[in-house]
Coordinates of C-alpha atoms in Angstrom, one line a residue:
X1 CA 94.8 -32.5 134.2
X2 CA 98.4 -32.0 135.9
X3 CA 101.2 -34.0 135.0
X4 CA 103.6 -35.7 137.2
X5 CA 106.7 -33.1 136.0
X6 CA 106.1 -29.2 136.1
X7 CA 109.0 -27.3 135.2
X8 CA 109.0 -23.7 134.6
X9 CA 108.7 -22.6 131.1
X10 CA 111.7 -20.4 129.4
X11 CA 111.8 -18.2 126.8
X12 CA 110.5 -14.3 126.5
X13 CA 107.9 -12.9 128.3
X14 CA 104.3 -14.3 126.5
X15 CA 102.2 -11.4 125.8
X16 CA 99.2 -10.6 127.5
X17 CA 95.7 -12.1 126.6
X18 CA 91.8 -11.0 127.7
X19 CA 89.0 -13.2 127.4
X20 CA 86.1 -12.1 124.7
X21 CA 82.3 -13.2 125.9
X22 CA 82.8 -16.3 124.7
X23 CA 85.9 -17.1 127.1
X24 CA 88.2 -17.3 124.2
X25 CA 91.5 -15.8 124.4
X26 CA 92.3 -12.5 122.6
X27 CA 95.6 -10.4 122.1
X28 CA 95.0 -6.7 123.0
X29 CA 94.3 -6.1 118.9
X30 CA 91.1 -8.6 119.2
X31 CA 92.8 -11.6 117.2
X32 CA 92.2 -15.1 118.9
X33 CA 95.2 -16.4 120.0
X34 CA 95.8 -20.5 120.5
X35 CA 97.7 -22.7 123.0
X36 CA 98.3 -25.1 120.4
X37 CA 98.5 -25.6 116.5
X38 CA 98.7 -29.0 115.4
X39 CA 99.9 -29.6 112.1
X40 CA 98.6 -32.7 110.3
X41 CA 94.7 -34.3 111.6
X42 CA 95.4 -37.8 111.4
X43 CA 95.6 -40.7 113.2
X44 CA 98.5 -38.8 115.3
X45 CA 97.3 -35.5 115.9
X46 CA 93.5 -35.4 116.6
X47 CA 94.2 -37.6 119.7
X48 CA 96.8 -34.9 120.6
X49 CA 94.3 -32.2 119.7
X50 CA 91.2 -33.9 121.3
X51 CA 94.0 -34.3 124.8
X52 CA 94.5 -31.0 124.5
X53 CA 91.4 -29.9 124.3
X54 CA 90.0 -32.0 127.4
X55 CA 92.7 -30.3 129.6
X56 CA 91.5 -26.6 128.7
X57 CA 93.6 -25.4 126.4
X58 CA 92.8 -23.5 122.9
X59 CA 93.6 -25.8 119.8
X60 CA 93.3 -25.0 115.7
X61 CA 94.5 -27.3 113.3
X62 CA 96.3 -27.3 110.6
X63 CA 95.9 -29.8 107.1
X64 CA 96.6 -29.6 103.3
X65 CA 93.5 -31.5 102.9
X66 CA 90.4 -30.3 102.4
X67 CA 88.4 -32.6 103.0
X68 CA 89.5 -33.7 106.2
X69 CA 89.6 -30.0 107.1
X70 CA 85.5 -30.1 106.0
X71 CA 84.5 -33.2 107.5
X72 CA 85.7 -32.1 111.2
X73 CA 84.5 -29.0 111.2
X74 CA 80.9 -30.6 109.9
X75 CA 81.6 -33.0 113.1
X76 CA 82.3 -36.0 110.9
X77 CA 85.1 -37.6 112.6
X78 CA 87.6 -39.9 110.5
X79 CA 89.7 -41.4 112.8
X80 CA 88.9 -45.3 114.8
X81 CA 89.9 -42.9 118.4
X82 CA 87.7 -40.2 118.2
X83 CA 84.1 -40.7 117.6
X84 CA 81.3 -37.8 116.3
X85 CA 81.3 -37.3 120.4
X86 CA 84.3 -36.3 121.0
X87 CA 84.5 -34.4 118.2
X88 CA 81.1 -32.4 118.8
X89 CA 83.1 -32.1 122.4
X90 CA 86.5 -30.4 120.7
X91 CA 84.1 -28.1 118.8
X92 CA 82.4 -27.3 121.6
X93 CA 85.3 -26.0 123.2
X94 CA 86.8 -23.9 120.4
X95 CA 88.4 -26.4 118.1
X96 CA 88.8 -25.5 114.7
X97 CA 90.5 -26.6 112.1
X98 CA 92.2 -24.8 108.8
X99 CA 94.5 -24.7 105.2
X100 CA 94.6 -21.7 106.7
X101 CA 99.0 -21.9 107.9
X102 CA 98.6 -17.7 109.5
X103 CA 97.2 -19.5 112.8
X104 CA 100.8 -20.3 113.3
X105 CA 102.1 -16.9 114.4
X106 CA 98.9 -17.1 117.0
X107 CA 99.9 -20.3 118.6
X108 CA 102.4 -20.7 121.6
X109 CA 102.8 -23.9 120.9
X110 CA 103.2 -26.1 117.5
X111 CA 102.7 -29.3 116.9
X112 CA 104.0 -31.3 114.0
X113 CA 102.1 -34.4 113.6
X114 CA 102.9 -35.2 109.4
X115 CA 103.0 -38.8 108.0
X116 CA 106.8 -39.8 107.0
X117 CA 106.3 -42.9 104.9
X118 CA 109.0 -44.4 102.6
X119 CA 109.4 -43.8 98.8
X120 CA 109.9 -46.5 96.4
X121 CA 113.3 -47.4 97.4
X122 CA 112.4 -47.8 100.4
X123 CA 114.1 -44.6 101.7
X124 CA 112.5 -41.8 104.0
X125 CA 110.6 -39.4 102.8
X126 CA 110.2 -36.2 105.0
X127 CA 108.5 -34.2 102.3
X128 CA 106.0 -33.7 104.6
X129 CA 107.9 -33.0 107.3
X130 CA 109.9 -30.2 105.2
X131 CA 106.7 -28.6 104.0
X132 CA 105.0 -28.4 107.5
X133 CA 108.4 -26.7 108.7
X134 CA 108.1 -24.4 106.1
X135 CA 105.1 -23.4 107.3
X136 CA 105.9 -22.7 110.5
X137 CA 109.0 -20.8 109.5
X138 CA 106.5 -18.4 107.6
X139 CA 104.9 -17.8 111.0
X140 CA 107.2 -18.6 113.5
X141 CA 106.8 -15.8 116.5
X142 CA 109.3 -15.6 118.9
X143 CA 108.8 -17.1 122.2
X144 CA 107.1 -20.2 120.6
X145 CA 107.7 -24.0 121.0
X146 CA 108.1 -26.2 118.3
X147 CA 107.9 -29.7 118.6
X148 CA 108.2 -32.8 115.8
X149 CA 106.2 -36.2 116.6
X150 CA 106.3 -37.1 113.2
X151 CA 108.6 -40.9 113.4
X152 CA 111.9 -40.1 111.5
X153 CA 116.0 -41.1 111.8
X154 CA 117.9 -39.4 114.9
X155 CA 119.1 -36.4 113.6
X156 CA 116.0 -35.0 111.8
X157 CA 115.1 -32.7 114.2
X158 CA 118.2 -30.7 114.4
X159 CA 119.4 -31.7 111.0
X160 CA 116.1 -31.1 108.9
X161 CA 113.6 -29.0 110.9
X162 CA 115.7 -26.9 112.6
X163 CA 117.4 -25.3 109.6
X164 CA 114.1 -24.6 107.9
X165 CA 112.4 -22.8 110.8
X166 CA 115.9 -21.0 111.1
X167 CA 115.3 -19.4 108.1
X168 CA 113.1 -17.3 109.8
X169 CA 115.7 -14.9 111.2
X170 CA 114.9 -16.9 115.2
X171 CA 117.2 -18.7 116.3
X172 CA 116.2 -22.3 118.2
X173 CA 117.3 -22.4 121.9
X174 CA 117.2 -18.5 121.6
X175 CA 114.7 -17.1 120.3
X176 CA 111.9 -20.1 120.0
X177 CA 111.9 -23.2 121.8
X178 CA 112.5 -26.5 119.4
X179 CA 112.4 -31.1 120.1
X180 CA 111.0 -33.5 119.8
X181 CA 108.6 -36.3 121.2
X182 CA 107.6 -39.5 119.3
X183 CA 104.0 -40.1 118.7
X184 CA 102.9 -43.6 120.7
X185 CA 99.8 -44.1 119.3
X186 CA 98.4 -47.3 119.0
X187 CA 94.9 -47.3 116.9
X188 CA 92.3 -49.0 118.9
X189 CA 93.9 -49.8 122.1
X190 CA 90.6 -49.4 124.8
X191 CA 93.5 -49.6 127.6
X192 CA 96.5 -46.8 126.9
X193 CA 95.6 -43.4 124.7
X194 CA 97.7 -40.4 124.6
X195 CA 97.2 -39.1 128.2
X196 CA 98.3 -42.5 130.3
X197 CA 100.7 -43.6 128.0
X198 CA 104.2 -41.8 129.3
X199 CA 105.5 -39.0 127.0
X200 CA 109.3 -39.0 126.4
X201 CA 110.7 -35.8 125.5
X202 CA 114.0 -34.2 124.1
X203 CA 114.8 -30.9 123.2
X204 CA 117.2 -28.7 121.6
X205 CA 118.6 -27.1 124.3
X206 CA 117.5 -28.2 128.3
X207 CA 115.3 -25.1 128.4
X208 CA 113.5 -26.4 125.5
X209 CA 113.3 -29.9 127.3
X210 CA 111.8 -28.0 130.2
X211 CA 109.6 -26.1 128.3
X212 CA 108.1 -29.1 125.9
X213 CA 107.8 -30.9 128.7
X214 CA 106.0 -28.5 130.8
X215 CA 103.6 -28.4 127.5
X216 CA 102.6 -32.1 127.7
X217 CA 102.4 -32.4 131.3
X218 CA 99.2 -29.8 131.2
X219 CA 97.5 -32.6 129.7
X220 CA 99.8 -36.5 129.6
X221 CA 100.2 -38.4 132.9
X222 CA 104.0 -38.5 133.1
X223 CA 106.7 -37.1 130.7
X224 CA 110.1 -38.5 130.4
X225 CA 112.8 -35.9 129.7
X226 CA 115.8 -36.9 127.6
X227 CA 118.9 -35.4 127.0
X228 CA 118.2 -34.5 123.4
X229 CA 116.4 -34.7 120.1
X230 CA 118.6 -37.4 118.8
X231 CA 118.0 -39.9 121.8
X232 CA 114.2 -39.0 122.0
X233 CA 114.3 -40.0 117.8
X234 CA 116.0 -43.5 118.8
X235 CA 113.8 -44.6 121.5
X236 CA 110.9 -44.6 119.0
X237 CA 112.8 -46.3 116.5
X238 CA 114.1 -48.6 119.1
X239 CA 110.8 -49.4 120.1
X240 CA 109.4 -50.3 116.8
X241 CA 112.4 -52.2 115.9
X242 CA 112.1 -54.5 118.8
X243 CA 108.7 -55.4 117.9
X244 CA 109.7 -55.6 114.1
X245 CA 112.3 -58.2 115.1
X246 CA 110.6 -60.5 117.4
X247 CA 107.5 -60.7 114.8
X248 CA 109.9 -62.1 112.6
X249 CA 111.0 -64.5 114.7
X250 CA 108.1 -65.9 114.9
X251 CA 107.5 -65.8 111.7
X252 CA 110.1 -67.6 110.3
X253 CA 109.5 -70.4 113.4
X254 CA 105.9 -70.6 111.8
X255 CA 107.2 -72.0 108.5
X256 CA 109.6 -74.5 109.7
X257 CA 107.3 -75.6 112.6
X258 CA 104.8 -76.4 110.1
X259 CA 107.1 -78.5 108.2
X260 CA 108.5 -80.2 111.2
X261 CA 105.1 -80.6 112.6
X262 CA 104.8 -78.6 115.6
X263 CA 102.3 -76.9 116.9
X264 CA 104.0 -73.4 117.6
X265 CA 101.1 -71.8 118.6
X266 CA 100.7 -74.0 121.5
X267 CA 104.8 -74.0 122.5
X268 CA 104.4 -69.7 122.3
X269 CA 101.3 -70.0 125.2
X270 CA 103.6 -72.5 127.0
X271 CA 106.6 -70.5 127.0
X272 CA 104.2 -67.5 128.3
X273 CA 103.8 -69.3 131.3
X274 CA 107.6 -68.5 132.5
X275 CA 106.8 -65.0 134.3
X276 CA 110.4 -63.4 133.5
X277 CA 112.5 -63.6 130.7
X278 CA 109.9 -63.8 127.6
X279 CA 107.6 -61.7 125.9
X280 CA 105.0 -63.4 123.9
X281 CA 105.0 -62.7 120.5
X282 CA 102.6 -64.2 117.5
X283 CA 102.8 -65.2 114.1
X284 CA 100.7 -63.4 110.9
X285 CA 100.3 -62.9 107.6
X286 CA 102.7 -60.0 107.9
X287 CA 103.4 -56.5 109.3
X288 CA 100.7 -53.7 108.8
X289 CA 100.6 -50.1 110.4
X290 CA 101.8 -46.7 110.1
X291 CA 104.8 -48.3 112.5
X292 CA 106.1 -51.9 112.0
X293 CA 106.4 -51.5 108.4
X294 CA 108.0 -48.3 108.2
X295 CA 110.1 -47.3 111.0
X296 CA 112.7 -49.9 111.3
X297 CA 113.7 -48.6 107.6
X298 CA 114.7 -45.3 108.7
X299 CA 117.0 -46.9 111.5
X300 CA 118.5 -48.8 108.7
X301 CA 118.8 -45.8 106.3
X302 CA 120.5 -44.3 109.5
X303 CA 123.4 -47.1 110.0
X304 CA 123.6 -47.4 106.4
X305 CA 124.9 -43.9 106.7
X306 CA 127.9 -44.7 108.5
X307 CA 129.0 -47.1 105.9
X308 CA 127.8 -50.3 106.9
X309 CA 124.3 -52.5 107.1
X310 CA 121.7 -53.0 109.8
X311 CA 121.5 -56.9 109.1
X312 CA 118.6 -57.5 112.2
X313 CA 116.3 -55.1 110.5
X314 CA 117.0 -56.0 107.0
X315 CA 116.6 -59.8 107.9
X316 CA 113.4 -59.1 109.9
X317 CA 112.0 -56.6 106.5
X318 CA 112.8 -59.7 104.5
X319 CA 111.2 -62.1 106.5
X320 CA 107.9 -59.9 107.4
X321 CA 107.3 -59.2 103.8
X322 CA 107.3 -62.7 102.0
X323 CA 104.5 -63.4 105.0
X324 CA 101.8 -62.8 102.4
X325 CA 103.5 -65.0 99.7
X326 CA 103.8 -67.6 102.2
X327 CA 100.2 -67.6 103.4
X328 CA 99.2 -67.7 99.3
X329 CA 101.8 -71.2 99.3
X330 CA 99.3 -71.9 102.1
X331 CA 96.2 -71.7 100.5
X332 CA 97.2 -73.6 97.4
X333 CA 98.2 -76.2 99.6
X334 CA 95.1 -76.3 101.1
X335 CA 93.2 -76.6 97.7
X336 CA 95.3 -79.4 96.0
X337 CA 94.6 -81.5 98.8
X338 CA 90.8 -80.9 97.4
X339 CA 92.2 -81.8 94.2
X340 CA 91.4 -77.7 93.2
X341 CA 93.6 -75.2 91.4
X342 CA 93.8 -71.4 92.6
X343 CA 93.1 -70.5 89.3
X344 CA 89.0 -70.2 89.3
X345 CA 89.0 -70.7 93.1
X346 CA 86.4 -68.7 95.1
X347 CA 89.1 -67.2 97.9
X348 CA 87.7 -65.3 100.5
X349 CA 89.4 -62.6 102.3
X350 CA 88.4 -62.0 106.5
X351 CA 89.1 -58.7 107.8
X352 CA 91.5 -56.8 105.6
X353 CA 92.5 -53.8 108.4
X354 CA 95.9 -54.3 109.4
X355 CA 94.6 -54.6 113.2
X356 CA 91.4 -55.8 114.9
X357 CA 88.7 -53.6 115.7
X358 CA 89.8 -50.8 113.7
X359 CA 88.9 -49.4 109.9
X360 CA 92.5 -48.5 109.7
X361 CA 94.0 -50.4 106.2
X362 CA 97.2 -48.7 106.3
X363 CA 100.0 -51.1 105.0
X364 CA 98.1 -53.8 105.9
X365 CA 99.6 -57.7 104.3
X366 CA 95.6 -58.3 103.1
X367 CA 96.9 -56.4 99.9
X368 CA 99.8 -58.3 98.9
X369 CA 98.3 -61.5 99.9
X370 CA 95.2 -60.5 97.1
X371 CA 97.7 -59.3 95.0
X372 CA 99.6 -62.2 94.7
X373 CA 96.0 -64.3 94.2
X374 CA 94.7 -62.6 92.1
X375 CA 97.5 -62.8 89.4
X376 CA 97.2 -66.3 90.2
X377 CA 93.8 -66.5 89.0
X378 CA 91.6 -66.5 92.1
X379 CA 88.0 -65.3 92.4
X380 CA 88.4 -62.9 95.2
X381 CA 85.7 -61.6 97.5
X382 CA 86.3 -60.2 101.1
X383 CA 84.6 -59.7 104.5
X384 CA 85.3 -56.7 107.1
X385 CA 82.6 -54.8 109.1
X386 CA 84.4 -51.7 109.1
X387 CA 85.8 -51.2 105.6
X388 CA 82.8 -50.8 103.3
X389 CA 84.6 -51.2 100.0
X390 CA 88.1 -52.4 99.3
X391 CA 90.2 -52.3 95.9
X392 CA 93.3 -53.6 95.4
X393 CA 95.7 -51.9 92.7
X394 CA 92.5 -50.1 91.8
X395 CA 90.6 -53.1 91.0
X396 CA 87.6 -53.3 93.5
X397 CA 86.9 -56.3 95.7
X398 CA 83.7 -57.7 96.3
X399 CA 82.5 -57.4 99.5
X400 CA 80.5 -59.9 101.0
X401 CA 77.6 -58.8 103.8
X402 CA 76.4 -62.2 105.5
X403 CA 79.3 -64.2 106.8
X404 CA 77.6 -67.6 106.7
X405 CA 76.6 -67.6 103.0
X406 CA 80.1 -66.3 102.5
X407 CA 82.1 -69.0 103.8
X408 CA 79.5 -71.4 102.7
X409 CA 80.2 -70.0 99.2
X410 CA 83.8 -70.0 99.0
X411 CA 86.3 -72.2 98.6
X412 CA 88.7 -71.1 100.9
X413 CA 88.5 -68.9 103.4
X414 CA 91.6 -66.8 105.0
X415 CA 91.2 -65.2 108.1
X416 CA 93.1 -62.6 108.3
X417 CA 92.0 -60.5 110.9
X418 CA 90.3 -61.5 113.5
X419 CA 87.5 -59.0 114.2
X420 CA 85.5 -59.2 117.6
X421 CA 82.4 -59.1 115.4
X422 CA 83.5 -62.3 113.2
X423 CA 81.6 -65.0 114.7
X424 CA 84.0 -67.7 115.2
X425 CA 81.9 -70.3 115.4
X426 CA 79.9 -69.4 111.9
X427 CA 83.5 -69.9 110.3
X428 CA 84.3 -73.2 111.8
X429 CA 81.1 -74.7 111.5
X430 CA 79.8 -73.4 107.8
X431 CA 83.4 -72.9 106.1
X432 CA 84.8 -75.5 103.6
X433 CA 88.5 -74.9 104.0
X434 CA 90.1 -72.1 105.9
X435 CA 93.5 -71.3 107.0
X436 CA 93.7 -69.2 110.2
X437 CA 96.9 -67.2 109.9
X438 CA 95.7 -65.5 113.4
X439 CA 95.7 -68.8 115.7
X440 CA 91.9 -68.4 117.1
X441 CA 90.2 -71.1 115.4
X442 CA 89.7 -74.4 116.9
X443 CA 91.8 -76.9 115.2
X444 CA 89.6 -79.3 112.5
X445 CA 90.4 -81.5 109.6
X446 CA 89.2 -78.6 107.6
X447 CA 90.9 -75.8 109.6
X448 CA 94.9 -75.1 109.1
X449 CA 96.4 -73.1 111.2
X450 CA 99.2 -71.0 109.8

């Protein structure tokens, strides 16, 4: 694949390589030599690795975790995006991947692809980011590009990463080629992956632009070059933040519409209608993701830098999270009206992934809305064809196979997510009660929607 920018790419003159029988590439000394390292094999960098691969070029990867490293060499893949296929394809064309951090200094390209979550305060935590930068200061050869995907607060880049590979004697914009790109991934999405979804792009110095962005036009549709690392950071954020704000709008305008009695799923499809001017946005049980939940707090650890709060993000974060309390207030609505307590309730959980489609439970609201049942005094089971077992503060879940007997049995059911394979009509037809906090039921005297 060619991208739609080709820019010459800087830095020293790459040393010469010779194919070996089996087309791999080989220094002069006989060691394999990689167009790409990718640090971290999850849900960010094996669709960069598997992209990478499909264009031709030689990728290893790089984990702390075993098993993940054991399960894709077997073939086993882990991730909703890449099947056993496409892995058996990667493999096929040289893929490998390592604990192994010495395939580093073979690589012409790094990149960093780490989670940055939040600690308990709610504060970022780049541990990982600091250890994978380590480890390419270890091995950093000059000549090499160096790029961080990894979601984090503008600044990190330069601030962060750039010291600790430093501390390799190279200097970045000299002597190795350093920026960054945020990750767009979005788990599941059978429209836009990695290579049609446009890569932005900011570097260190232009000649690392140029370079980075030559990199991801071998194998990405169309890269958009920024004028730094600090700009490239934002955009994500900015992104994310947009989409974290307008989910709490609507929201919040679920709780009062309920009490006012309006139908606010119906106004949102009207106001679709308009074709300028509004983007549709729906109500749930709350944020869930390796995005929505997370990345709006590093903008707001950023501002709170400077001395002074992000109130739209800290409104929307306060709104988003008492979702799952709100949907519990919900269901014990729904029971008193059956003259039934919570306490000794059968409550049953549908689809507890924090997206449709996908196995992917990453800080999805299905745990606080158990939680918060549970202590209550609910019998909880759950239903969700791709997570085979589910626990909740280490307490396992029930899970429940046949979907009929399973809202026939309960006495309430919560959809939560609504999974293609959920059959709609089962749960309108068999259930007792059931709030639909994803607005896809049809509306009954048993049905609420949230």
């Amino acid at each position: 694949m060619t991208g739609s920018i080709m820019v010459p790419q800087g830095g020293p003159e790459e040393e010469v390589t010779v194919p070996d029988h089996q087309g791999e590439a080989t220094d002069a000394g006989g060691t394999r030599r990689y167009d790409l390292a990718v640090i971290g094999l999850g849900y960010v960098g094996m669709p960069l690795a598997k992209e990478a691969c499909a264009s031709g070029l030689r990728v290893v990867g790089v984990d702390v975790d075993p098993a993940k490293i054991e399960s894709l060499n077997a073939g086993r893949s882990y991730i909703d995006d890449l099947t056993d296929a496409d892995l058996d394809a990667m493999l096929g064309s040289g893929f490998t991947a390592t604990a192994d951090d010495s395939v580093i200094a073979r690589s012409e390209a790094v990149v960093i692809c780490v989670p940055t979550p939040l600690d308990e305060d709610h504060r970022p935590d780049l541990s990982a980011v600091r250890g994978a930068s380590a480890a390419v200061a270890r091995n950093l050869t000059s000549g090499s590009l160096v790029v961080l995907e990894s979601t984090t607060w503008p600044g990190t880049t330069d601030e962060v990463v750039r010291p600790i590979l430093e501390q390799s004697g190279l200097k970045a914009g000299a002597d190795f080629h350093l920026a960054f790109s945020p990750e767009r991934i979005d788990p599941g999405n059978p429209k836009f992956g990695l290579s049609n979804t446009p890569k932005v792009v900011g570097g260190y110095t232009d000649t690392c632009r140029d370079r980075a962005s030559a990199f991801y036009a071998r194998f990405v549709e169309r890269v958009v070059p920024v004028s730094g690392t600090r700009e490239a950071e934002m955009a994500k954020l900015l992104e994310n933040t947009y989409r974290h704000v307008n989910i709490a709008l609507v929201n919040e305008m679920a709780i009062f519409c309920d009490e006012l009695g309006i139908d606010l799923w119906e106004a949102i499809e009207a106001a679709a209608t308009k074709p300028f001017g509004f983007q549709k946005f729906l109500p749930g049980p709350g944020v869930g993701g390796h995005c929505i939940p997370v990345d709006p707090s590093y903008l707001s650890y950023t501002v709170r830098k400077l001395g002074y709060p992000f109130r739209f993000v800290e409104l929307a974060q306060e709104i988003n999270e008492r979702m799952p309390s709100y949907v519990v207030n919900r269901v014990q609505r729904l029971l008193n009206r059956e003259r039934k307590a919570v306490n000794g309730s059968r409550v049953l959980l549908l689809g507890v992934t924090y997206k449709p489609d996908i196995a992917d439970e990453r800080e999805t609201p299905a745990v606080p809305v158990a939680r918060v049942l549970r202590e209550l005094g609910a019998e909880l089971v759950f239903a969700d064809p791709y997570v085979s077992s589910w626990a909740v503060d280490g307490v396992p879940v029930p899970r429940e196979e046949d979907l009929a007997v399973a809202v026939e049995s309960a006495d309430v059911t919560v959809l939560l997510q609504q999974h293609a394979a959920f059959d709609l009509s089962v749960v309108e037809d068999r259930a007792r009660l059931v709030l639909d906090t994803r607005g896809v039921l049809a509306e009954a005297v048993h049905i609420e929607r949230l």
